[in-house]
Structures are given as structure tokens and as C-alpha cells.
Amino acid sequence: MKTAQELNRFEIRLSGTGGQGIITLGRILGGGLALGMGYHVTQTQSYGPEARGGASRSDLVVSSRRISYPKTESIDLLVALSQEACYAYYRFIKPGGVLLVDSGLVRQTPSNVFLGLPFTDLTVRKLKVPQAMNVVVLGALTWLLPFAEARVMKQALRDSLPPKLHELNLKAFQLGYSEARKAFDPHEAWTPKPDDDDGDERIVL
Amino acid sequence: MAQKKSKQRKAVFALGNEAVVEGALLAGCSFYAGYPITPSSEIMEVMAARLPRSEDGVFIQMEDEIASMGAIIGASLAGRKAMTATSGPGFSLMQENLGFACMTEVPLVVVNVMRGGPSTGLPTSPAQGDVQQARWGTHGDHPVIVLSASDVRECLEMTITAFNFAEKYRTPVILLLDEITAHTREKIELPEPGELEIVGRSYPTVPPEWYKPYEDTMRGVSPMPPIGSGYRHHVTGLTHDVLGFPTQRPDEVKAIMERLFRKIDQFYPDIMLVEEYMTEDADIGVVAYGSVARSAELAIDMAREQGYKAGLIKLKTLFPFPKPFVNRLAARCSRIVVPEMNMGQMSREVKRVAARTTSIRTVNRIDGQIITPTQICKAITQG
Amino acid sequence: MTKKAKGQTEITIYPDWCKGCGICVEFCPAKVLALGRDGKARVARLDECINCGFCERHCPDFAIVVRGKGRKRRAPACAENGETPVDKE
Amino acid sequence: MADITELIHDYLRHNKKFPHVFCAGCGHGIVLGALIRSIHALGLSKDEVCIVAGIGCSGRIAAYVDFNTVHTTHGRALTFATGIKMANPKLKVITIMGDGDAMSIGGNHLIHAARRNIGVTALVLNNNIYGMTGGQCSATTPQGATTQTTPFGQMEKAFDIVTLAAAAGANGVYRGSTFHVNMLDRLVATAIERPGFNLVEIITPCHTQYGRKNKYKSAVDMFKWIKKNCVPKEKFDALPEADRGEKMPIGTFVEKDHKGLEQLYGELQARLNRPGRPVAEPEQPSAQHAEESRNIMNKEPK
């Protein structure tokens, strides 16, 4: 069981393609952290033409204190679910920040230091419902983020989806959570690496 | 999650636009007419889902923004607390009827979620370009109350304030948001009904035959009966006498116009709302509003870390311009920085009251991007 | 149309309200009315009036009142006063 | 037969100056009379009637009559009326508009009021001209007519108000004239009484601005023109095409029995608020849907 920890502007960017459910993912993750974990959270997102077909994104700032500036400045965690999004936002990751990609869709990462799971493939293969991919990511993020609790996130999921979708989405959440548990070590992930190019690849699956 | 226990206040993770709806409903709004336009549309969408579910709430989508304003004025005349929400181009279309509401003293709330302009401009990007339009948009000369909100909690609070001012002063009130504030999600706790001060409409206290719809009172605001309640008076956008009938007599015109100003003027201390951050010992001031005020707050922290004594006045009331607060800040500061997402609409007001006291530096941006804390910090710290 | 009895009416014209448009004079089927020297309508041949109601209905200024002979001005008959509205037809 | 004028006097505002502002022989006064008689015949109380007028000569009618009266902005009367009716469906809301009001600047509001079938009665006083602003051509000025802004004759075609309102879906569409007052009384009363959106086009003369420039020197000339050319619809329909000329039909054109919007809305509300009905989580679904659809669909922001 994780315990709430002191955060000072932890910035997350969720990015990908329109239709992947990025905005919903942001809302559920933010809602869980704000209402369930008691953090201050601001969630902003890209709107309009930018959000169509091309890159879609949702930004979260998580903090133990009141958040003044609601947008992200230097990203602690970038989740890139498309190649374009990975290219577009990689440069905003702060030193020591983490990149998490859909390793099925993001073939080229700008750095060797990243975490990856083939979220889309997993979802299609195991759940047969590609739309649930964002919740698989949510499960993985819940494992990865030291301050997110699975119990709380599942509740957030239930609270923001109609009852008839609960079963499927909780399954998706569990899939992401357990796959991430097999693949990632959160402690290691959040320990700053001295050198990006030490050849220590941590590509998983 | 959302605490469902009766004792605890319900918390939601809401968009600024959704918080506006919560505030409006808490304030007693029971009528919404609108026309969809980005980035204000969520207000309308949530209203469409909420109002029909309440006992007497009315939602109607009109054919354009002109019609939306007409409909809410009509509804307000019929006794409802009414509002509409729009963005730049729609706000322009509302101006004529907004003037009608000023002249006929119809309480209502217009929310304008500002986006990049002119014209279709940047429909999905933030801007603060409608500040002076809110002040001077309609024809003729009249006072206005323009409020603004910088975060989601304020969206809720200022919407309630807007309704309260509208009823108290029998006037339309404009709430200016920007795309960032409207589209930011944050946790807000919903106050319980009864927890807040809600101003209702004042009704006549005399029989219909003795009622004068535009009679001067101590407060300058006359009571307002709903249509259909037995007080059959005439409402017209023409200058009118105390009975509401058109008049061109200079003495009668002067009286009504002066009263329109006086009913706002004499309550400045009640209407001018600001929040101060670290101003007690500040020698560099920042005046900001809307989402930019949040950047400014972080910029103050950054500047303080570097040893600069900076302080912020966040304007929650834009008009009437909170002159006394800015004056006080100007008197103690060697410089006032005014960051805004336009080419200097509010800084005009700051200059008007403080240019002789101190130097004023503007930070402007019209590329559809928020002004970052770093930008503002630079303006604070650099010679 | 049944033949109407003539001369059963009294006609009042309010000169302050009459603007002298001449509609009543032109279209009165019995030629009861005429325009006076002041340009206002006046009753020229009261006995010819058949009480058809044309002038009253067509006076844009509500300046002509036609009453049955000897009838007083009746009390207001608006529904708000609790009276049954008068059936006009 | 008596009581026609005295009845009208009972409904006028006694603290308002008479005679009214209209020109001698203007049909607007006759319309006001017809309106009062219709309301009286329906047994409505003054308090339950709300008159909403636009801008122009016709807009001034509102001030004289002792109902709830609102004199709005140019062309927008129907929007105010929509708000009033939705806010208080018990009111009988009647709009008075001129042809400039209803057909030009407010044309969009007219077709949408008809489409949404809001329970408002619209009286369109058609005098073929902008009277108050000095006699400029309007959307109903006949082709060939001379006005201040068509000194060489109007080239554009005139709107047919009745056909337009019918096409837009009005529940009731009528045309009357200020000469055929008995029929006008009947049409206006019907239009007020029936549910949904009902429109009466009223042919009314403006000799000052229109007639003067188009061979009708006086009010009387104009009324003669109306008398000759407004023929009951049945008669008009029986006329051979060649004999129709300037003539226009008056009477009833459309009568449908659809429920008014305010009625449908009331029923929806009653359904949603029926006791025992589970209260749905209100705020979430719509906002969520909105966000998603914004992302997935190619929704062009305005």
C-alpha cells in the first residue's frame, strides 16, 4: 500500500492521437488524485483542431500545495501513445523525468531511456476492445506513480463511467496494472539516471 | 471519491465551465438560453442536462447569440434569474441587447469565455481581448459591472457574485473568463444550499396603481415585479420617465441616466473585489486577472526566491476598475507590471490611475499562449 | 343583410383624438359623417345612422363612439374586473 | 353592436398621452383595436397578456395598451417573447412587429420561432415600407414600387410572409387586412387562442411613406386599394390566374395542431422529475460526452 507523499508540482503530460481516450484518461487520473488521494490537481488539455486526428494531449499538475500556474512547465512524466506525440513533447521532459510509451506504436524514441508497454496490442489481444486502451494505461500509471493507489483509481474509474462499463474497465485497469508490475520497478524509474546513454535499455516486452 | 456522506460537502473534479454552471444553479439561475461557441460550449451542454431535471429550470438553444440575449432578458422580465454564456464573436452579437438590458435595468448574467480574435481568430486558444469590449461594447454611455475568475473555485464563486450583483443593482453583469480558466479541471467543494448569501429580486411593496417602475430610491434601484404579477408596466429601451413611458424631455432623460450611473457609483466599495498576494512589503507590484493571475502568482514566488519583494493584486472585479487598490499599490512600488493576453487593455486602466505615481511595464501576448511565470518574473526582476 | 333601423343612435366624436383621416366619412354606408371645417370628423346626418359599427371599428384613433339612443356610458367591462366579457357578435 | 370604442378605451393606458403618435389614417390604430377586441372576446385578463413589440411604428403600439408591455430592440421581439413564454407559459404572449422588423432584421428569429413552434402569437403589420425611418424600401415592398431607397423602382422581389411562415413550420398562418376588420378580429382571436406559433400578417396602409410615392395620396386611397385587392382566400382561389393581378388572398392558410414548445418542455420536465424516478448523476455524462465527441468527431469550432 502506497502512502500519500509530499509533492511540489509533479507534472504529467498524457499525449497521443485523437480518439485514444487521452482526455478521459486525464480526467479519471486527475479526479482520482484530487478527490481520492487529496492532492491539488489541475488538468488542462488541448482543444480544437489540434485535438483532431493529430496530437491530443492532457496535462496534469499534481501538488500537495495550492497550484498557482495550472499549465505544465517541465514535465516529470510524459506518456506518449503515438510516434508524433513522442517527438512533439519529448523535449519538454525535465532532467530525470520519465518517458512512458506504447512500445507497439512508438517505434523510435528520442532516447534509449524510457519505459514501454505495447498498450494497444495488449488491449486488443487480451480484451478485444481497443477503446479500453486508455484504462489499461491508467492501470499501468497507477503502478508506476508512487502516489497513486489502485483502490482509489478503481473508484475513480467507477465514479466516472456508467455502471454497464464497470466490469470491462476494471478488467482493463487490472491488465495494465499487472503488466506494469511485471515490467517496471517504480523505485528505479524515479531514481534519476546520471547518464542517458549508458546503454542500459529497459525496453520491456 | 465524490463524498456522498450527507455531512461532508460534495467535491467534484470539474472544469471551470462546469463550475460556472454549479455556481449559477446555486445562485438560483433557472433560465438559460444560448448558442454554442467554443470555448464556452460546456456551460451550455451541462445546463442542457441539468435545468430540465430541476423543478422549474428552463433551457433553450436559440438560433444565435442575439436571440439568446433577447430570450434571457425576456425570462428575467418574467421573474427568472437568467444567464447565457458565449465567446468573443457571440459576445459582439449580444451587445445591442446588452444595452437594452442596461437601459431597462434587467438583471442577468453573461459569461464570456474569451478566445483569440479578432473575428474567428483563435477559437480554441486563450486570450483576454474582450476586456474593453465588455466595458464599452454597447452603444451609449452607461456603467457596467465586469467580473473575472482565475481558477475553477473562483468560477463558481464569481458566478454567484455575478448573480448577486445583477439582482442587487438591477443590471446585467458580465463574467469574463479565458479559455484556460474555463478548460482547467480542478477539485472544488460544492457549498450546501443555504451556506451562501444569495440575493433575490426586490418586489414592489405598494399596490399596482401606485407602483412606478423606474422611481428613484435611496439605493437608486427600483423594485421589479415579474410580468404577469399584476403590475402592468411598460418596458422600453427608449429613455423613459419614472412610469416607463418614452420621454425626450431633457430633465427626465438626465434624471434616469444619472440614476443609472449613481446606482453603481455609490456602491464601489461593495463591487470592487480584489485579492492581494504578498503586497504588504512589496516594492514591485503586479496587477493581473484571469488565468494570467495564476502565472503571476508563481512569478511572485520565483521573484521572491531571487530576493525581489514582489506582490500581486489579482483583479476579480475589472469594472468598475478597482482604482483605490491599484493606487495604494502604486504608491509603494517603484514599478507595476501588468501582464495580460492582449496588447494592453487593462494596463490602460492601470496607467490611467497610476502612471503619475510609478512606472508601468506591460507584458503582452496575443499568440494564443498563456503568459508564463518566467515571462512575468523577468519583467519583475529585470531593471 | 337585414335592413337596419335608422336613427336609433347617438354619436360622439372626440375632436382632440380625431386626426381627420376621413376613413369614416368615406366608407360610412349611410353617409352620416362629414369632415368639418377644422378637418375633424363631425356628425352630419345622425338620423341616417344604421348602427353598423364600421366607423368605430375603422377609426384608428378610437375617437368615435356610437351608442344606442339614451344609453349611458356603461361601466368598464374588462375581464379583470370580474365581469363577464360582453359578447360583441 | 355598440361598445366597440368604449371597450377599447377600457384597455388603453389612462396615464398615456392620446391621440397616439400614428399618422392620420394609419392602420396601426385599427390593428390595436382588433387586438383589444380579440383579447376581450377570449375573456383574458389584462395581467395574463404580454405584448412584445419590436422597433418601428408598430413597436409604439405597445405603450398605449394596458397589458404587460415590452418594447424591445429592432427585429428581436420574438426572441424576448420566446424567453417570456418559456419562463412563464401561463402568459399569452403576443408580438407586434412590422414588416421590416419581422422580415428583414428579424427574419431569422421569425423562421426559428415558427420552426420551434413556441406558443407565441405574431402579428406582422405589413405596410410594405420602413415608415418610422422615413420611407425606405422593405423586404415586402412590391417590385416596381418607388421608395426613398428605390427612387428608380424596386428591383427585388417581395417576401410572401404567409408562404414563408408556413414553410418554416408555423402552427397557424393567417392574413387579414385593416379594412376587413370583422375578419381581422376573428383571425387575431384564433391566433391567440391556438397552441404553438401562430402568425397573422396584417395588410395595413402607410400612405405617408408608401402611398404618397405610389399613387395613393391619402389614407382613404390606400383603404380603397386594400378593399379592392384583399379578397377572401376562397374567392381568390376561384379566380382565374389572369384576373388575380395585384389581388391577395386573406383568411386562414395553415392550421395545424402541434403542441407548443413550452408545452413539450413542460411534459419533459414532468417526466424527468416524476417522483420515484432514479436521480441520475447529473453533471458527469454530458460533459464527458462533450469532451469525447470533441476529440473524436471533426467538430468545427465556430
Short mmCIF file of N, CA, C and O in Angstrom, two decimals, chain B residues 276 287 313 321-333 336 349-358:
data_model
loop_
_atom_site.label_atom_id
_atom_site.label_comp_id
_atom_site.label_asym_id
_atom_site.label_seq_id
_atom_site.Cartn_x
_atom_site.Cartn_y
_atom_site.Cartn_z
N GLU B 276 -5.17 40.18 -2.75
CA GLU B 276 -3.78 40.63 -2.72
C GLU B 276 -2.89 39.48 -2.28
O GLU B 276 -3.25 38.68 -1.42
N VAL B 287 -0.24 43.62 -11.41
CA VAL B 287 -1.70 43.65 -11.46
C VAL B 287 -2.11 42.69 -12.57
O VAL B 287 -1.69 42.85 -13.72
N ILE B 313 -1.70 42.12 -7.10
CA ILE B 313 -3.13 42.36 -6.94
C ILE B 313 -3.84 41.61 -8.05
O ILE B 313 -3.60 41.86 -9.23
N PHE B 321 -13.31 49.73 -12.35
CA PHE B 321 -11.90 49.43 -12.10
C PHE B 321 -11.54 49.71 -10.65
O PHE B 321 -11.78 50.81 -10.15
N PRO B 322 -10.96 48.73 -9.97
CA PRO B 322 -10.65 48.89 -8.53
C PRO B 322 -9.51 49.87 -8.27
O PRO B 322 -8.43 49.50 -7.80
N LYS B 323 -9.79 51.09 -8.56
CA LYS B 323 -8.80 52.16 -8.50
C LYS B 323 -8.10 52.29 -7.14
O LYS B 323 -6.88 52.39 -7.08
N PRO B 324 -8.84 52.30 -6.04
CA PRO B 324 -8.17 52.53 -4.75
C PRO B 324 -7.10 51.50 -4.45
O PRO B 324 -6.04 51.86 -3.90
N PHE B 325 -7.35 50.26 -4.81
CA PHE B 325 -6.37 49.20 -4.51
C PHE B 325 -5.10 49.38 -5.34
O PHE B 325 -3.99 49.26 -4.84
N VAL B 326 -5.30 49.70 -6.62
CA VAL B 326 -4.15 49.89 -7.50
C VAL B 326 -3.38 51.14 -7.09
O VAL B 326 -2.15 51.16 -7.08
N ASN B 327 -4.11 52.17 -6.71
CA ASN B 327 -3.47 53.39 -6.22
C ASN B 327 -2.56 53.12 -5.03
O ASN B 327 -1.43 53.59 -4.97
N ARG B 328 -3.09 52.35 -4.10
CA ARG B 328 -2.34 52.04 -2.89
C ARG B 328 -1.06 51.27 -3.24
O ARG B 328 0.00 51.52 -2.72
N LEU B 329 -1.18 50.32 -4.15
CA LEU B 329 -0.02 49.53 -4.57
C LEU B 329 0.98 50.43 -5.28
O LEU B 329 2.19 50.37 -5.03
N ALA B 330 0.45 51.31 -6.15
CA ALA B 330 1.33 52.19 -6.92
C ALA B 330 2.13 53.10 -6.01
O ALA B 330 3.30 53.41 -6.27
N ALA B 331 1.51 53.51 -4.93
CA ALA B 331 2.15 54.47 -4.02
C ALA B 331 3.39 53.87 -3.38
O ALA B 331 4.32 54.58 -3.02
N ARG B 332 3.43 52.54 -3.24
CA ARG B 332 4.55 51.94 -2.53
C ARG B 332 5.54 51.24 -3.46
O ARG B 332 6.58 50.81 -3.03
N CYS B 333 5.18 51.11 -4.74
CA CYS B 333 6.02 50.34 -5.64
C CYS B 333 6.75 51.23 -6.64
O CYS B 333 6.21 52.22 -7.12
N ILE B 336 5.04 48.85 -11.60
CA ILE B 336 3.91 47.93 -11.63
C ILE B 336 3.94 47.19 -12.97
O ILE B 336 4.07 47.81 -14.03
N GLU B 349 -6.11 51.04 -17.97
CA GLU B 349 -6.76 51.46 -16.74
C GLU B 349 -5.72 51.70 -15.65
O GLU B 349 -5.80 52.67 -14.90
N VAL B 350 -4.73 50.78 -15.58
CA VAL B 350 -3.70 50.94 -14.57
C VAL B 350 -2.94 52.23 -14.81
O VAL B 350 -2.67 53.01 -13.88
N LYS B 351 -2.62 52.50 -16.09
CA LYS B 351 -1.90 53.72 -16.41
C LYS B 351 -2.74 54.94 -16.05
O LYS B 351 -2.23 55.95 -15.55
N ARG B 352 -4.01 54.84 -16.29
CA ARG B 352 -4.91 55.97 -16.03
C ARG B 352 -4.83 56.38 -14.56
O ARG B 352 -4.85 57.55 -14.24
N VAL B 353 -4.74 55.38 -13.68
CA VAL B 353 -4.76 55.76 -12.26
C VAL B 353 -3.36 55.84 -11.65
O VAL B 353 -3.18 56.51 -10.65
N ALA B 354 -2.35 55.19 -12.26
CA ALA B 354 -1.07 55.10 -11.56
C ALA B 354 0.13 55.64 -12.34
O ALA B 354 1.24 55.67 -11.81
N ALA B 355 -0.08 56.08 -13.57
CA ALA B 355 1.06 56.48 -14.40
C ALA B 355 1.84 57.63 -13.77
O ALA B 355 3.05 57.74 -13.95
N ARG B 356 1.16 58.49 -13.00
CA ARG B 356 1.88 59.62 -12.43
C ARG B 356 2.63 59.24 -11.16
O ARG B 356 3.49 59.95 -10.70
N THR B 357 2.28 58.10 -10.58
CA THR B 357 2.88 57.70 -9.32
C THR B 357 4.08 56.78 -9.52
O THR B 357 5.04 56.83 -8.78
N THR B 358 4.00 55.94 -10.52
CA THR B 358 5.02 54.92 -10.66
C THR B 358 5.21 54.56 -12.13
O THR B 358 4.45 55.02 -12.98
#
